[in-house]
Amino acid sequence: MAKKRVLIVDDEDDILEILGYNIERRGYEVLKAKNGVEGIEKARKYKPHLIISDIRMPEMNGIQMCRELRVGFGLDIPVVFLTADPDEYVAIAALSAGGSHYLTKPVKPSIITGIVDFFIGKEMTNTFMFEH
């Protein structure tokens, strides 16, 4: 059985590495992109089961990328926004563009892996469900 794919879109190398490491440890294949343009290219080519995206990035932000994937290409891939921006209007814009969930950085790796498991079908772990 092929591994399920997660595409991480963020312009910060540290975030790509930390998220990628933790998600791969759960048995998923991880793809990485540095901006929305590259995110669209990889989403169209590899059809990931989930996208985790920052919002503020060069070339194309995460909200524009999500909208383009939904409207421009008709891809119905869940998009979880992970951003340092706690502004509620940004959150509303992200969800209105078709985002599935909105989290603010910093976030514990166990929360991210639990969200990934939830969106692409693995059972959630007790660590995710009961961690404080």
Tab-separated table of N, CA, C and O in Angstrom:
chain	number	residue	atom	x	y	z
A	1	MET	N	0.836	-1.176	0.000
A	1	MET	CA	0.000	0.000	0.000
A	1	MET	C	0.885	1.244	0.000
A	1	MET	O	1.824	1.351	0.774
A	2	ALA	N	0.603	2.180	-0.863
A	2	ALA	CA	1.402	3.403	-0.965
A	2	ALA	C	1.175	4.288	0.256
A	2	ALA	O	0.082	4.334	0.812
A	3	LYS	N	2.241	4.971	0.626
A	3	LYS	CA	2.130	5.905	1.744
A	3	LYS	C	1.251	7.082	1.355
A	3	LYS	O	1.249	7.511	0.202
A	4	LYS	N	0.538	7.615	2.325
A	4	LYS	CA	-0.238	8.821	2.078
A	4	LYS	C	0.707	10.015	2.125
A	4	LYS	O	1.661	10.036	2.897
A	5	ARG	N	0.435	11.008	1.256
A	5	ARG	CA	1.333	12.148	1.084
A	5	ARG	C	0.812	13.399	1.778
A	5	ARG	O	-0.365	13.719	1.679
A	6	VAL	N	1.757	14.112	2.404
A	6	VAL	CA	1.479	15.412	3.010
A	6	VAL	C	2.412	16.419	2.363
A	6	VAL	O	3.624	16.216	2.330
A	7	LEU	N	1.852	17.504	1.859
A	7	LEU	CA	2.643	18.596	1.286
A	7	LEU	C	2.718	19.711	2.318
A	7	LEU	O	1.691	20.193	2.788
A	8	ILE	N	3.940	20.099	2.668
A	8	ILE	CA	4.160	21.213	3.595
A	8	ILE	C	4.650	22.395	2.781
A	8	ILE	O	5.631	22.284	2.039
A	9	VAL	N	3.976	23.538	2.923
A	9	VAL	CA	4.329	24.738	2.174
A	9	VAL	C	4.668	25.832	3.183
A	9	VAL	O	3.801	26.319	3.905
A	10	ASP	N	5.944	26.201	3.229
A	10	ASP	CA	6.402	27.229	4.171
A	10	ASP	C	7.732	27.771	3.669
A	10	ASP	O	8.544	27.008	3.139
A	11	ASP	N	7.956	29.051	3.849
A	11	ASP	CA	9.209	29.642	3.396
A	11	ASP	C	10.324	29.556	4.435
A	11	ASP	O	11.444	29.973	4.175
A	12	GLU	N	10.049	28.985	5.601
A	12	GLU	CA	11.064	28.835	6.642
A	12	GLU	C	11.580	27.396	6.644
A	12	GLU	O	10.826	26.457	6.890
A	13	ASP	N	12.878	27.245	6.395
A	13	ASP	CA	13.499	25.920	6.350
A	13	ASP	C	13.316	25.151	7.652
A	13	ASP	O	13.086	23.940	7.634
A	14	ASP	N	13.423	25.848	8.795
A	14	ASP	CA	13.282	25.179	10.090
A	14	ASP	C	11.904	24.536	10.232
A	14	ASP	O	11.779	23.406	10.720
A	15	ILE	N	10.877	25.234	9.812
A	15	ILE	CA	9.506	24.707	9.896
A	15	ILE	C	9.365	23.490	8.980
A	15	ILE	O	8.807	22.463	9.378
A	16	LEU	N	9.874	23.600	7.759
A	16	LEU	CA	9.816	22.468	6.830
A	16	LEU	C	10.488	21.232	7.420
A	16	LEU	O	9.960	20.114	7.324
A	17	GLU	N	11.642	21.431	8.035
A	17	GLU	CA	12.398	20.306	8.593
A	17	GLU	C	11.706	19.698	9.811
A	17	GLU	O	11.567	18.478	9.903
A	18	ILE	N	11.271	20.528	10.743
A	18	ILE	CA	10.637	20.026	11.979
A	18	ILE	C	9.324	19.307	11.656
A	18	ILE	O	9.090	18.189	12.114
A	19	LEU	N	8.478	19.951	10.854
A	19	LEU	CA	7.211	19.316	10.499
A	19	LEU	C	7.450	18.041	9.686
A	19	LEU	O	6.832	17.013	9.939
A	20	GLY	N	8.349	18.149	8.702
A	20	GLY	CA	8.641	16.993	7.859
A	20	GLY	C	9.115	15.798	8.666
A	20	GLY	O	8.650	14.672	8.475
A	21	TYR	N	10.036	16.045	9.585
A	21	TYR	CA	10.576	14.975	10.428
A	21	TYR	C	9.463	14.295	11.224
A	21	TYR	O	9.347	13.062	11.241
A	22	ASN	N	8.637	15.088	11.887
A	22	ASN	CA	7.582	14.532	12.742
A	22	ASN	C	6.499	13.814	11.951
A	22	ASN	O	5.974	12.783	12.379
A	23	ILE	N	6.171	14.319	10.792
A	23	ILE	CA	5.143	13.682	9.964
A	23	ILE	C	5.677	12.397	9.333
A	23	ILE	O	4.977	11.384	9.289
A	24	GLU	N	6.926	12.415	8.890
A	24	GLU	CA	7.534	11.197	8.341
A	24	GLU	C	7.613	10.093	9.392
A	24	GLU	O	7.433	8.920	9.077
A	25	ARG	N	7.892	10.462	10.635
A	25	ARG	CA	7.948	9.479	11.726
A	25	ARG	C	6.626	8.754	11.911
A	25	ARG	O	6.595	7.644	12.442
A	26	ARG	N	5.530	9.367	11.493
A	26	ARG	CA	4.204	8.747	11.601
A	26	ARG	C	3.898	7.869	10.387
A	26	ARG	O	2.827	7.300	10.293
A	27	GLY	N	4.858	7.794	9.438
A	27	GLY	CA	4.693	6.881	8.316
A	27	GLY	C	4.156	7.505	7.041
A	27	GLY	O	3.794	6.794	6.110
A	28	TYR	N	4.115	8.820	6.981
A	28	TYR	CA	3.631	9.498	5.783
A	28	TYR	C	4.792	9.905	4.882
A	28	TYR	O	5.911	10.115	5.345
A	29	GLU	N	4.505	10.045	3.607
A	29	GLU	CA	5.460	10.612	2.665
A	29	GLU	C	5.305	12.130	2.745
A	29	GLU	O	4.183	12.642	2.742
A	30	VAL	N	6.406	12.854	2.817
A	30	VAL	CA	6.368	14.309	2.943
A	30	VAL	C	6.959	14.967	1.703
A	30	VAL	O	8.040	14.605	1.251
A	31	LEU	N	6.216	15.927	1.169
A	31	LEU	CA	6.678	16.782	0.077
A	31	LEU	C	6.803	18.183	0.650
A	31	LEU	O	6.051	18.556	1.548
A	32	LYS	N	7.734	18.977	0.109
A	32	LYS	CA	7.957	20.324	0.643
A	32	LYS	C	7.974	21.351	-0.476
A	32	LYS	O	8.467	21.072	-1.572
A	33	ALA	N	7.440	22.544	-0.169
A	33	ALA	CA	7.459	23.665	-1.105
A	33	ALA	C	7.745	24.935	-0.318
A	33	ALA	O	7.360	25.048	0.846
A	34	LYS	N	8.405	25.902	-0.969
A	34	LYS	CA	8.839	27.133	-0.296
A	34	LYS	C	7.879	28.317	-0.474
A	34	LYS	O	8.072	29.355	0.131
A	35	ASN	N	6.874	28.188	-1.334
A	35	ASN	CA	5.913	29.280	-1.546
A	35	ASN	C	4.670	28.708	-2.230
A	35	ASN	O	4.642	27.537	-2.601
A	36	GLY	N	3.654	29.543	-2.380
A	36	GLY	CA	2.399	29.089	-2.962
A	36	GLY	C	2.502	28.611	-4.395
A	36	GLY	O	1.814	27.664	-4.795
A	37	VAL	N	3.356	29.249	-5.189
A	37	VAL	CA	3.523	28.839	-6.585
A	37	VAL	C	4.067	27.413	-6.647
A	37	VAL	O	3.534	26.548	-7.358
A	38	GLU	N	5.114	27.157	-5.879
A	38	GLU	CA	5.701	25.820	-5.831
A	38	GLU	C	4.707	24.831	-5.210
A	38	GLU	O	4.621	23.673	-5.624
A	39	GLY	N	3.922	25.296	-4.240
A	39	GLY	CA	2.903	24.454	-3.617
A	39	GLY	C	1.871	23.985	-4.625
A	39	GLY	O	1.478	22.809	-4.637
A	40	ILE	N	1.418	24.887	-5.490
A	40	ILE	CA	0.450	24.520	-6.530
A	40	ILE	C	1.054	23.496	-7.484
A	40	ILE	O	0.418	22.497	-7.827
A	41	GLU	N	2.288	23.745	-7.900
A	41	GLU	CA	2.952	22.815	-8.827
A	41	GLU	C	3.021	21.410	-8.233
A	41	GLU	O	2.689	20.426	-8.900
A	42	LYS	N	3.447	21.305	-6.968
A	42	LYS	CA	3.591	19.991	-6.336
A	42	LYS	C	2.229	19.360	-6.042
A	42	LYS	O	2.069	18.151	-6.162
A	43	ALA	N	1.254	20.175	-5.675
A	43	ALA	CA	-0.094	19.634	-5.429
A	43	ALA	C	-0.679	19.047	-6.706
A	43	ALA	O	-1.273	17.965	-6.684
A	44	ARG	N	-0.513	19.742	-7.813
A	44	ARG	CA	-1.049	19.250	-9.092
A	44	ARG	C	-0.316	17.989	-9.557
A	44	ARG	O	-0.925	17.072	-10.078
A	45	LYS	N	0.988	17.957	-9.345
A	45	LYS	CA	1.787	16.830	-9.817
A	45	LYS	C	1.625	15.582	-8.939
A	45	LYS	O	1.457	14.476	-9.449
A	46	TYR	N	1.657	15.755	-7.604
A	46	TYR	CA	1.707	14.609	-6.700
A	46	TYR	C	0.379	14.297	-6.004
A	46	TYR	O	0.261	13.268	-5.359
A	47	LYS	N	-0.606	15.169	-6.107
A	47	LYS	CA	-1.930	14.954	-5.498
A	47	LYS	C	-1.817	14.490	-4.033
A	47	LYS	O	-2.235	13.371	-3.679
A	48	PRO	N	-1.284	15.330	-3.155
A	48	PRO	CA	-1.166	14.925	-1.752
A	48	PRO	C	-2.540	14.730	-1.117
A	48	PRO	O	-3.547	15.239	-1.616
A	49	HIS	N	-2.555	14.017	-0.025
A	49	HIS	CA	-3.798	13.773	0.700
A	49	HIS	C	-4.117	14.938	1.646
A	49	HIS	O	-5.259	15.078	2.095
A	50	LEU	N	-3.097	15.755	1.965
A	50	LEU	CA	-3.252	16.895	2.870
A	50	LEU	C	-2.163	17.913	2.560
A	50	LEU	O	-1.040	17.537	2.222
A	51	ILE	N	-2.508	19.192	2.706
A	51	ILE	CA	-1.531	20.280	2.584
A	51	ILE	C	-1.513	21.039	3.895
A	51	ILE	O	-2.570	21.395	4.431
A	52	ILE	N	-0.315	21.287	4.415
A	52	ILE	CA	-0.130	22.163	5.568
A	52	ILE	C	0.605	23.376	5.039
A	52	ILE	O	1.701	23.243	4.485
A	53	SER	N	0.008	24.561	5.201
A	53	SER	CA	0.588	25.746	4.574
A	53	SER	C	0.666	26.937	5.518
A	53	SER	O	-0.277	27.227	6.256
A	54	ASP	N	1.785	27.628	5.421
A	54	ASP	CA	1.924	28.948	6.028
A	54	ASP	C	1.041	29.898	5.225
A	54	ASP	O	0.560	29.557	4.141
A	55	ILE	N	0.831	31.097	5.728
A	55	ILE	CA	0.059	32.081	4.970
A	55	ILE	C	0.980	33.099	4.320
A	55	ILE	O	0.946	33.299	3.120
A	56	ARG	N	1.838	33.729	5.090
A	56	ARG	CA	2.698	34.790	4.563
A	56	ARG	C	3.979	34.198	3.983
A	56	ARG	O	4.856	33.752	4.714
A	57	MET	N	4.037	34.198	2.635
A	57	MET	CA	5.195	33.667	1.916
A	57	MET	C	5.440	34.524	0.679
A	57	MET	O	4.515	35.181	0.201
A	58	PRO	N	6.672	34.497	0.154
A	58	PRO	CA	6.947	35.249	-1.077
A	58	PRO	C	6.269	34.613	-2.288
A	58	PRO	O	5.878	33.455	-2.248
A	59	GLU	N	6.155	35.359	-3.347
A	59	GLU	CA	5.585	34.966	-4.646
A	59	GLU	C	4.081	34.767	-4.600
A	59	GLU	O	3.365	35.375	-5.363
A	60	MET	N	3.590	33.889	-3.743
A	60	MET	CA	2.145	33.669	-3.595
A	60	MET	C	1.890	33.199	-2.169
A	60	MET	O	2.514	32.250	-1.702
A	61	ASN	N	0.963	33.874	-1.481
A	61	ASN	CA	0.698	33.469	-0.103
A	61	ASN	C	-0.191	32.226	-0.048
A	61	ASN	O	-0.733	31.772	-1.064
A	62	GLY	N	-0.341	31.669	1.140
A	62	GLY	CA	-1.081	30.431	1.310
A	62	GLY	C	-2.563	30.547	0.994
A	62	GLY	O	-3.175	29.599	0.486
A	63	ILE	N	-3.155	31.703	1.285
A	63	ILE	CA	-4.578	31.901	0.991
A	63	ILE	C	-4.803	31.906	-0.513
A	63	ILE	O	-5.721	31.253	-1.019
A	64	GLN	N	-3.956	32.626	-1.239
A	64	GLN	CA	-4.066	32.643	-2.704
A	64	GLN	C	-3.854	31.242	-3.275
A	64	GLN	O	-4.557	30.829	-4.197
A	65	MET	N	-2.891	30.523	-2.728
A	65	MET	CA	-2.611	29.166	-3.195
A	65	MET	C	-3.841	28.277	-2.997
A	65	MET	O	-4.257	27.551	-3.908
A	66	CYS	N	-4.442	28.334	-1.816
A	66	CYS	CA	-5.608	27.517	-1.513
A	66	CYS	C	-6.761	27.846	-2.465
A	66	CYS	O	-7.391	26.944	-3.031
A	67	ARG	N	-7.014	29.124	-2.657
A	67	ARG	CA	-8.088	29.555	-3.558
A	67	ARG	C	-7.832	29.063	-4.979
A	67	ARG	O	-8.726	28.554	-5.649
A	68	GLU	N	-6.587	29.176	-5.428
A	68	GLU	CA	-6.229	28.745	-6.786
A	68	GLU	C	-6.388	27.229	-6.942
A	68	GLU	O	-6.879	26.755	-7.962
A	69	LEU	N	-5.996	26.471	-5.922
A	69	LEU	CA	-6.159	25.018	-5.984
A	69	LEU	C	-7.631	24.641	-6.084
A	69	LEU	O	-8.007	23.757	-6.840
A	70	ARG	N	-8.468	25.338	-5.313
A	70	ARG	CA	-9.903	25.033	-5.291
A	70	ARG	C	-10.610	25.489	-6.566
A	70	ARG	O	-11.288	24.712	-7.218
A	71	VAL	N	-10.450	26.769	-6.891
A	71	VAL	CA	-11.197	27.368	-7.999
A	71	VAL	C	-10.514	27.123	-9.337
A	71	VAL	O	-11.147	26.685	-10.291
A	72	GLY	N	-9.226	27.399	-9.403
A	72	GLY	CA	-8.511	27.301	-10.668
A	72	GLY	C	-8.296	25.881	-11.154
A	72	GLY	O	-8.344	25.610	-12.345
A	73	PHE	N	-8.052	24.958	-10.209
A	73	PHE	CA	-7.719	23.589	-10.607
A	73	PHE	C	-8.716	22.555	-10.099
A	73	PHE	O	-8.596	21.372	-10.400
A	74	GLY	N	-9.672	22.965	-9.298
A	74	GLY	CA	-10.701	22.049	-8.821
A	74	GLY	C	-10.191	20.926	-7.930
A	74	GLY	O	-10.818	19.875	-7.844
A	75	LEU	N	-9.052	21.144	-7.274
A	75	LEU	CA	-8.516	20.115	-6.380
A	75	LEU	C	-9.159	20.251	-5.003
A	75	LEU	O	-9.185	21.328	-4.422
A	76	ASP	N	-9.664	19.156	-4.488
A	76	ASP	CA	-10.331	19.160	-3.197
A	76	ASP	C	-9.445	18.485	-2.158
A	76	ASP	O	-9.797	17.448	-1.611
A	77	ILE	N	-8.291	19.073	-1.918
A	77	ILE	CA	-7.330	18.566	-0.952
A	77	ILE	C	-7.489	19.392	0.321
A	77	ILE	O	-7.476	20.621	0.251
A	78	PRO	N	-7.637	18.764	1.492
A	78	PRO	CA	-7.724	19.553	2.714
A	78	PRO	C	-6.464	20.409	2.905
A	78	PRO	O	-5.350	19.930	2.683
A	79	VAL	N	-6.669	21.664	3.301
A	79	VAL	CA	-5.556	22.577	3.561
A	79	VAL	C	-5.647	23.037	5.009
A	79	VAL	O	-6.642	23.633	5.413
A	80	VAL	N	-4.601	22.732	5.769
A	80	VAL	CA	-4.493	23.192	7.147
A	80	VAL	C	-3.508	24.354	7.151
A	80	VAL	O	-2.371	24.203	6.723
A	81	PHE	N	-3.983	25.515	7.596
A	81	PHE	CA	-3.106	26.672	7.676
A	81	PHE	C	-2.385	26.674	9.014
A	81	PHE	O	-3.001	26.496	10.061
A	82	LEU	N	-1.067	26.871	8.966
A	82	LEU	CA	-0.218	26.961	10.150
A	82	LEU	C	0.564	28.251	10.004
A	82	LEU	O	1.447	28.350	9.148
A	83	THR	N	0.232	29.240	10.817
A	83	THR	CA	0.808	30.564	10.636
A	83	THR	C	1.117	31.228	11.967
A	83	THR	O	0.532	30.878	13.000
A	84	ALA	N	2.010	32.191	11.933
A	84	ALA	CA	2.325	32.981	13.123
A	84	ALA	C	1.334	34.134	13.293
A	84	ALA	O	1.380	34.851	14.276
A	85	ASP	N	0.432	34.301	12.344
A	85	ASP	CA	-0.510	35.419	12.348
A	85	ASP	C	-1.791	35.055	13.099
A	85	ASP	O	-2.604	34.275	12.607
A	86	PRO	N	-1.988	35.620	14.313
A	86	PRO	CA	-3.175	35.289	15.092
A	86	PRO	C	-4.410	36.146	14.739
A	86	PRO	O	-5.448	36.016	15.377
A	87	ASP	N	-4.305	36.991	13.731
A	87	ASP	CA	-5.386	37.901	13.369
A	87	ASP	C	-6.630	37.123	12.945
A	87	ASP	O	-6.581	36.315	12.017
A	88	GLU	N	-7.741	37.388	13.602
A	88	GLU	CA	-8.975	36.641	13.294
A	88	GLU	C	-9.487	36.904	11.889
A	88	GLU	O	-10.126	36.054	11.285
A	89	TYR	N	-9.200	38.072	11.329
A	89	TYR	CA	-9.623	38.362	9.960
A	89	TYR	C	-8.824	37.546	8.948
A	89	TYR	O	-9.346	37.135	7.915
A	90	VAL	N	-7.562	37.303	9.260
A	90	VAL	CA	-6.742	36.440	8.407
A	90	VAL	C	-7.276	35.006	8.488
A	90	VAL	O	-7.384	34.312	7.479
A	91	ALA	N	-7.637	34.582	9.694
A	91	ALA	CA	-8.206	33.239	9.861
A	91	ALA	C	-9.495	33.095	9.057
A	91	ALA	O	-9.700	32.084	8.377
A	92	ILE	N	-10.352	34.102	9.105
A	92	ILE	CA	-11.609	34.067	8.348
A	92	ILE	C	-11.323	34.008	6.848
A	92	ILE	O	-11.941	33.233	6.115
A	93	ALA	N	-10.357	34.817	6.384
A	93	ALA	CA	-9.993	34.809	4.957
A	93	ALA	C	-9.458	33.443	4.545
A	93	ALA	O	-9.782	32.934	3.472
A	94	ALA	N	-8.638	32.830	5.399
A	94	ALA	CA	-8.050	31.528	5.094
A	94	ALA	C	-9.130	30.447	4.986
A	94	ALA	O	-9.129	29.637	4.059
A	95	LEU	N	-10.056	30.444	5.909
A	95	LEU	CA	-11.124	29.446	5.882
A	95	LEU	C	-12.110	29.721	4.759
A	95	LEU	O	-12.621	28.800	4.123
A	96	SER	N	-12.344	30.988	4.468
A	96	SER	CA	-13.232	31.358	3.358
A	96	SER	C	-12.652	30.957	2.003
A	96	SER	O	-13.393	30.717	1.053
A	97	ALA	N	-11.326	30.896	1.915
A	97	ALA	CA	-10.663	30.492	0.666
A	97	ALA	C	-10.711	28.985	0.453
A	97	ALA	O	-10.274	28.492	-0.574
A	98	GLY	N	-11.225	28.269	1.446
A	98	GLY	CA	-11.326	26.816	1.317
A	98	GLY	C	-10.474	26.045	2.299
A	98	GLY	O	-10.386	24.826	2.222
A	99	GLY	N	-9.837	26.761	3.234
A	99	GLY	CA	-9.024	26.084	4.246
A	99	GLY	C	-9.876	25.196	5.134
A	99	GLY	O	-11.039	25.495	5.391
A	100	SER	N	-9.278	24.121	5.598
A	100	SER	CA	-9.987	23.148	6.427
A	100	SER	C	-9.785	23.388	7.913
A	100	SER	O	-10.616	22.989	8.723
A	101	HIS	N	-8.659	24.018	8.265
A	101	HIS	CA	-8.327	24.243	9.676
A	101	HIS	C	-7.301	25.362	9.750
A	101	HIS	O	-6.582	25.610	8.780
A	102	TYR	N	-7.202	26.024	10.907
A	102	TYR	CA	-6.301	27.154	11.094
A	102	TYR	C	-5.623	27.012	12.450
A	102	TYR	O	-6.310	26.942	13.474
A	103	LEU	N	-4.298	26.940	12.455
A	103	LEU	CA	-3.507	26.845	13.681
A	103	LEU	C	-2.484	27.969	13.706
A	103	LEU	O	-1.980	28.366	12.655
A	104	THR	N	-2.149	28.435	14.901
A	104	THR	CA	-1.107	29.449	14.997
A	104	THR	C	0.168	28.836	15.590
A	104	THR	O	0.115	27.953	16.439
A	105	LYS	N	1.291	29.325	15.061
A	105	LYS	CA	2.612	28.919	15.550
A	105	LYS	C	2.875	29.675	16.852
A	105	LYS	O	2.424	30.802	16.990
A	106	PRO	N	3.625	29.115	17.761
A	106	PRO	CA	4.181	27.762	17.731
A	106	PRO	C	3.111	26.730	18.094
A	106	PRO	O	2.150	27.035	18.791
A	107	VAL	N	3.320	25.521	17.621
A	107	VAL	CA	2.397	24.425	17.903
A	107	VAL	C	3.210	23.167	18.171
A	107	VAL	O	4.268	22.963	17.568
A	108	LYS	N	2.743	22.350	19.106
A	108	LYS	CA	3.450	21.121	19.452
A	108	LYS	C	3.389	20.131	18.285
A	108	LYS	O	2.354	20.010	17.631
A	109	PRO	N	4.477	19.417	18.052
A	109	PRO	CA	4.471	18.402	16.993
A	109	PRO	C	3.341	17.379	17.146
A	109	PRO	O	2.775	16.929	16.163
A	110	SER	N	2.994	17.036	18.383
A	110	SER	CA	1.922	16.053	18.590
A	110	SER	C	0.572	16.578	18.102
A	110	SER	O	-0.269	15.796	17.646
A	111	ILE	N	0.365	17.872	18.161
A	111	ILE	CA	-0.875	18.462	17.643
A	111	ILE	C	-0.889	18.343	16.115
A	111	ILE	O	-1.888	17.941	15.519
A	112	ILE	N	0.231	18.681	15.497
A	112	ILE	CA	0.318	18.594	14.035
A	112	ILE	C	0.106	17.157	13.567
A	112	ILE	O	-0.678	16.904	12.648
A	113	THR	N	0.797	16.199	14.180
A	113	THR	CA	0.637	14.820	13.732
A	113	THR	C	-0.778	14.314	14.004
A	113	THR	O	-1.320	13.537	13.211
A	114	GLY	N	-1.397	14.765	15.070
A	114	GLY	CA	-2.786	14.398	15.332
A	114	GLY	C	-3.726	14.956	14.283
A	114	GLY	O	-4.652	14.276	13.831
A	115	ILE	N	-3.479	16.189	13.865
A	115	ILE	CA	-4.288	16.816	12.807
A	115	ILE	C	-4.099	16.054	11.494
A	115	ILE	O	-5.056	15.791	10.767
A	116	VAL	N	-2.848	15.701	11.185
A	116	VAL	CA	-2.577	14.940	9.962
A	116	VAL	C	-3.327	13.613	10.007
A	116	VAL	O	-4.015	13.241	9.052
A	117	ASP	N	-3.216	12.902	11.122
A	117	ASP	CA	-3.918	11.629	11.266
A	117	ASP	C	-5.426	11.814	11.088
A	117	ASP	O	-6.079	11.023	10.409
A	118	PHE	N	-5.964	12.856	11.662
A	118	PHE	CA	-7.407	13.115	11.563
A	118	PHE	C	-7.835	13.341	10.116
A	118	PHE	O	-8.814	12.767	9.658
A	119	PHE	N	-7.094	14.167	9.402
A	119	PHE	CA	-7.503	14.519	8.048
A	119	PHE	C	-7.266	13.429	7.005
A	119	PHE	O	-7.960	13.393	6.004
A	120	ILE	N	-6.292	12.553	7.247
A	120	ILE	CA	-6.068	11.551	6.209
A	120	ILE	C	-6.238	10.119	6.688
A	120	ILE	O	-5.753	9.198	6.059
A	121	GLY	N	-6.960	9.945	7.763
A	121	GLY	CA	-7.516	8.643	8.045
A	121	GLY	C	-6.868	7.724	9.050
A	121	GLY	O	-7.430	6.687	9.331
A	122	LYS	N	-5.730	8.059	9.599
A	122	LYS	CA	-5.188	7.189	10.632
A	122	LYS	C	-5.935	7.450	11.937
A	122	LYS	O	-6.499	8.515	12.142
A	123	GLU	N	-5.871	6.486	12.827
A	123	GLU	CA	-6.484	6.688	14.130
A	123	GLU	C	-5.639	7.674	14.919
A	123	GLU	O	-4.419	7.657	14.860
A	124	MET	N	-6.318	8.528	15.669
A	124	MET	CA	-5.586	9.465	16.506
A	124	MET	C	-4.982	8.713	17.682
A	124	MET	O	-5.555	7.749	18.182
A	125	THR	N	-3.831	9.181	18.135
A	125	THR	CA	-3.145	8.525	19.239
A	125	THR	C	-3.605	9.106	20.562
A	125	THR	O	-4.103	10.230	20.637
A	126	ASN	N	-3.394	8.353	21.618
A	126	ASN	CA	-3.711	8.857	22.951
A	126	ASN	C	-2.883	10.092	23.268
A	126	ASN	O	-3.332	10.976	23.979
A	127	THR	N	-1.659	10.155	22.749
A	127	THR	CA	-0.805	11.316	22.977
A	127	THR	C	-1.498	12.583	22.500
A	127	THR	O	-1.528	13.585	23.190
A	128	PHE	N	-2.099	12.521	21.310
A	128	PHE	CA	-2.789	13.688	20.772
A	128	PHE	C	-4.036	13.997	21.578
A	128	PHE	O	-4.317	15.134	21.922
A	129	MET	N	-4.788	13.002	21.914
A	129	MET	CA	-6.080	13.232	22.529
A	129	MET	C	-5.974	13.712	23.974
A	129	MET	O	-6.840	14.426	24.450
A	130	PHE	N	-4.910	13.332	24.696
A	130	PHE	CA	-4.864	13.647	26.108
A	130	PHE	C	-3.725	14.555	26.534
A	130	PHE	O	-3.576	14.853	27.690
A	131	GLU	N	-2.925	15.018	25.593
A	131	GLU	CA	-1.813	15.884	25.944
A	131	GLU	C	-2.324	17.262	26.329
A	131	GLU	O	-3.250	17.782	25.729
A	132	HIS	N	-1.700	17.864	27.326
A	132	HIS	CA	-2.114	19.203	27.793
A	132	HIS	C	-1.219	20.253	27.225
A	132	HIS	O	-0.101	20.180	27.083
